[in-house]
JSON list of C-alpha atoms in Angstrom, two decimals:
[
{"chain": "A", "resi": 5, "resn": "UNK", "atom": "CA", "xyz": [0.00, 0.00, 0.00]},
{"chain": "A", "resi": 6, "resn": "UNK", "atom": "CA", "xyz": [1.58, 3.25, -1.17]},
{"chain": "A", "resi": 7, "resn": "UNK", "atom": "CA", "xyz": [0.00, 5.36, 1.58]},
{"chain": "A", "resi": 8, "resn": "UNK", "atom": "CA", "xyz": [1.64, 3.27, 4.28]},
{"chain": "A", "resi": 9, "resn": "UNK", "atom": "CA", "xyz": [4.97, 3.29, 2.47]},
{"chain": "A", "resi": 10, "resn": "UNK", "atom": "CA", "xyz": [4.82, 7.08, 2.15]},
{"chain": "A", "resi": 11, "resn": "UNK", "atom": "CA", "xyz": [4.28, 7.30, 5.91]},
{"chain": "A", "resi": 12, "resn": "UNK", "atom": "CA", "xyz": [7.30, 5.04, 6.46]},
{"chain": "A", "resi": 13, "resn": "UNK", "atom": "CA", "xyz": [9.42, 7.27, 4.20]},
{"chain": "A", "resi": 14, "resn": "UNK", "atom": "CA", "xyz": [8.34, 10.34, 6.18]},
{"chain": "A", "resi": 15, "resn": "UNK", "atom": "CA", "xyz": [9.21, 8.58, 9.44]},
{"chain": "A", "resi": 16, "resn": "UNK", "atom": "CA", "xyz": [12.65, 7.59, 8.14]},
{"chain": "A", "resi": 17, "resn": "UNK", "atom": "CA", "xyz": [13.25, 11.19, 7.05]},
{"chain": "A", "resi": 18, "resn": "UNK", "atom": "CA", "xyz": [12.49, 12.40, 10.58]},
{"chain": "A", "resi": 19, "resn": "UNK", "atom": "CA", "xyz": [15.13, 9.97, 11.84]},
{"chain": "A", "resi": 20, "resn": "UNK", "atom": "CA", "xyz": [17.60, 11.32, 9.23]},
{"chain": "A", "resi": 21, "resn": "UNK", "atom": "CA", "xyz": [17.99, 7.83, 7.76]},
{"chain": "A", "resi": 22, "resn": "UNK", "atom": "CA", "xyz": [18.34, 8.90, 4.15]},
{"chain": "A", "resi": 23, "resn": "UNK", "atom": "CA", "xyz": [20.16, 5.68, 3.33]},
{"chain": "A", "resi": 24, "resn": "UNK", "atom": "CA", "xyz": [16.96, 3.77, 4.15]},
{"chain": "A", "resi": 25, "resn": "UNK", "atom": "CA", "xyz": [14.80, 6.42, 2.48]},
{"chain": "A", "resi": 26, "resn": "UNK", "atom": "CA", "xyz": [16.70, 5.97, -0.78]},
{"chain": "A", "resi": 27, "resn": "UNK", "atom": "CA", "xyz": [16.40, 2.18, -0.62]},
{"chain": "A", "resi": 28, "resn": "UNK", "atom": "CA", "xyz": [12.66, 2.44, 0.01]},
{"chain": "A", "resi": 29, "resn": "UNK", "atom": "CA", "xyz": [12.23, 4.93, -2.83]},
{"chain": "A", "resi": 30, "resn": "UNK", "atom": "CA", "xyz": [14.10, 2.61, -5.21]},
{"chain": "A", "resi": 31, "resn": "UNK", "atom": "CA", "xyz": [11.71, -0.22, -4.36]},
{"chain": "A", "resi": 32, "resn": "UNK", "atom": "CA", "xyz": [8.65, 2.02, -4.65]},
{"chain": "A", "resi": 33, "resn": "UNK", "atom": "CA", "xyz": [9.88, 3.50, -7.94]},
{"chain": "A", "resi": 34, "resn": "UNK", "atom": "CA", "xyz": [9.64, 0.07, -9.58]},
{"chain": "A", "resi": 35, "resn": "UNK", "atom": "CA", "xyz": [5.95, -0.28, -8.68]},
{"chain": "A", "resi": 36, "resn": "UNK", "atom": "CA", "xyz": [4.55, 3.23, -8.47]},
{"chain": "A", "resi": 37, "resn": "UNK", "atom": "CA", "xyz": [6.65, 5.46, -10.73]},
{"chain": "A", "resi": 38, "resn": "UNK", "atom": "CA", "xyz": [3.71, 6.97, -12.61]},
{"chain": "A", "resi": 39, "resn": "UNK", "atom": "CA", "xyz": [1.50, 7.67, -9.60]},
{"chain": "A", "resi": 40, "resn": "UNK", "atom": "CA", "xyz": [1.01, 11.20, -8.32]},
{"chain": "A", "resi": 41, "resn": "UNK", "atom": "CA", "xyz": [1.46, 10.11, -4.71]},
{"chain": "A", "resi": 42, "resn": "UNK", "atom": "CA", "xyz": [4.86, 8.57, -5.45]},
{"chain": "A", "resi": 43, "resn": "UNK", "atom": "CA", "xyz": [5.99, 11.69, -7.30]},
{"chain": "A", "resi": 44, "resn": "UNK", "atom": "CA", "xyz": [4.90, 13.85, -4.38]},
{"chain": "A", "resi": 45, "resn": "UNK", "atom": "CA", "xyz": [6.84, 11.56, -2.05]},
{"chain": "A", "resi": 46, "resn": "UNK", "atom": "CA", "xyz": [9.97, 11.94, -4.16]},
{"chain": "A", "resi": 47, "resn": "UNK", "atom": "CA", "xyz": [9.56, 15.72, -4.16]},
{"chain": "A", "resi": 48, "resn": "UNK", "atom": "CA", "xyz": [9.08, 15.73, -0.39]},
{"chain": "A", "resi": 49, "resn": "UNK", "atom": "CA", "xyz": [12.31, 13.79, 0.10]},
{"chain": "A", "resi": 50, "resn": "UNK", "atom": "CA", "xyz": [14.19, 16.13, -2.23]},
{"chain": "A", "resi": 51, "resn": "UNK", "atom": "CA", "xyz": [12.95, 19.19, -0.33]},
{"chain": "A", "resi": 52, "resn": "UNK", "atom": "CA", "xyz": [13.91, 17.65, 2.99]},
{"chain": "A", "resi": 53, "resn": "UNK", "atom": "CA", "xyz": [17.42, 16.90, 1.73]},
{"chain": "A", "resi": 54, "resn": "UNK", "atom": "CA", "xyz": [17.87, 20.48, 0.59]},
{"chain": "A", "resi": 55, "resn": "UNK", "atom": "CA", "xyz": [20.77, 21.74, -1.48]},
{"chain": "A", "resi": 56, "resn": "UNK", "atom": "CA", "xyz": [20.76, 20.79, -5.15]},
{"chain": "A", "resi": 57, "resn": "UNK", "atom": "CA", "xyz": [17.96, 18.27, -4.53]},
{"chain": "A", "resi": 58, "resn": "UNK", "atom": "CA", "xyz": [15.55, 21.21, -4.30]},
{"chain": "A", "resi": 59, "resn": "UNK", "atom": "CA", "xyz": [15.87, 21.59, -8.06]},
{"chain": "A", "resi": 60, "resn": "UNK", "atom": "CA", "xyz": [14.69, 18.00, -8.44]},
{"chain": "A", "resi": 61, "resn": "UNK", "atom": "CA", "xyz": [11.64, 18.77, -6.31]},
{"chain": "A", "resi": 62, "resn": "UNK", "atom": "CA", "xyz": [10.87, 21.84, -8.39]},
{"chain": "A", "resi": 63, "resn": "UNK", "atom": "CA", "xyz": [11.10, 19.80, -11.59]},
{"chain": "A", "resi": 64, "resn": "UNK", "atom": "CA", "xyz": [8.72, 17.18, -10.17]},
{"chain": "A", "resi": 65, "resn": "UNK", "atom": "CA", "xyz": [6.20, 19.84, -9.13]},
{"chain": "A", "resi": 66, "resn": "UNK", "atom": "CA", "xyz": [6.40, 21.56, -12.53]},
{"chain": "A", "resi": 67, "resn": "UNK", "atom": "CA", "xyz": [5.82, 18.26, -14.29]},
{"chain": "A", "resi": 68, "resn": "UNK", "atom": "CA", "xyz": [2.79, 17.51, -12.11]},
{"chain": "A", "resi": 69, "resn": "UNK", "atom": "CA", "xyz": [1.32, 20.93, -12.84]},
{"chain": "A", "resi": 70, "resn": "UNK", "atom": "CA", "xyz": [1.78, 20.42, -16.57]},
{"chain": "A", "resi": 71, "resn": "UNK", "atom": "CA", "xyz": [0.13, 17.01, -16.47]},
{"chain": "A", "resi": 72, "resn": "UNK", "atom": "CA", "xyz": [-2.67, 17.71, -14.01]},
{"chain": "A", "resi": 73, "resn": "UNK", "atom": "CA", "xyz": [-3.05, 21.48, -14.24]}
]
């Protein structure tokens, strides 16, 4: 269930376990790549990481706006 996995990713972020976050995202990417919820999760992780990853989040949000207006 993607909702539960998103919650787990958020929890791991709060623990600053980005190694586990990345592993979980890799697994989720294989199953849910085209879903809006997964893309929002990826953007959330990128924003939390900060730095250059913020550009990745911006790109994801722009793509979602273009697709879903």
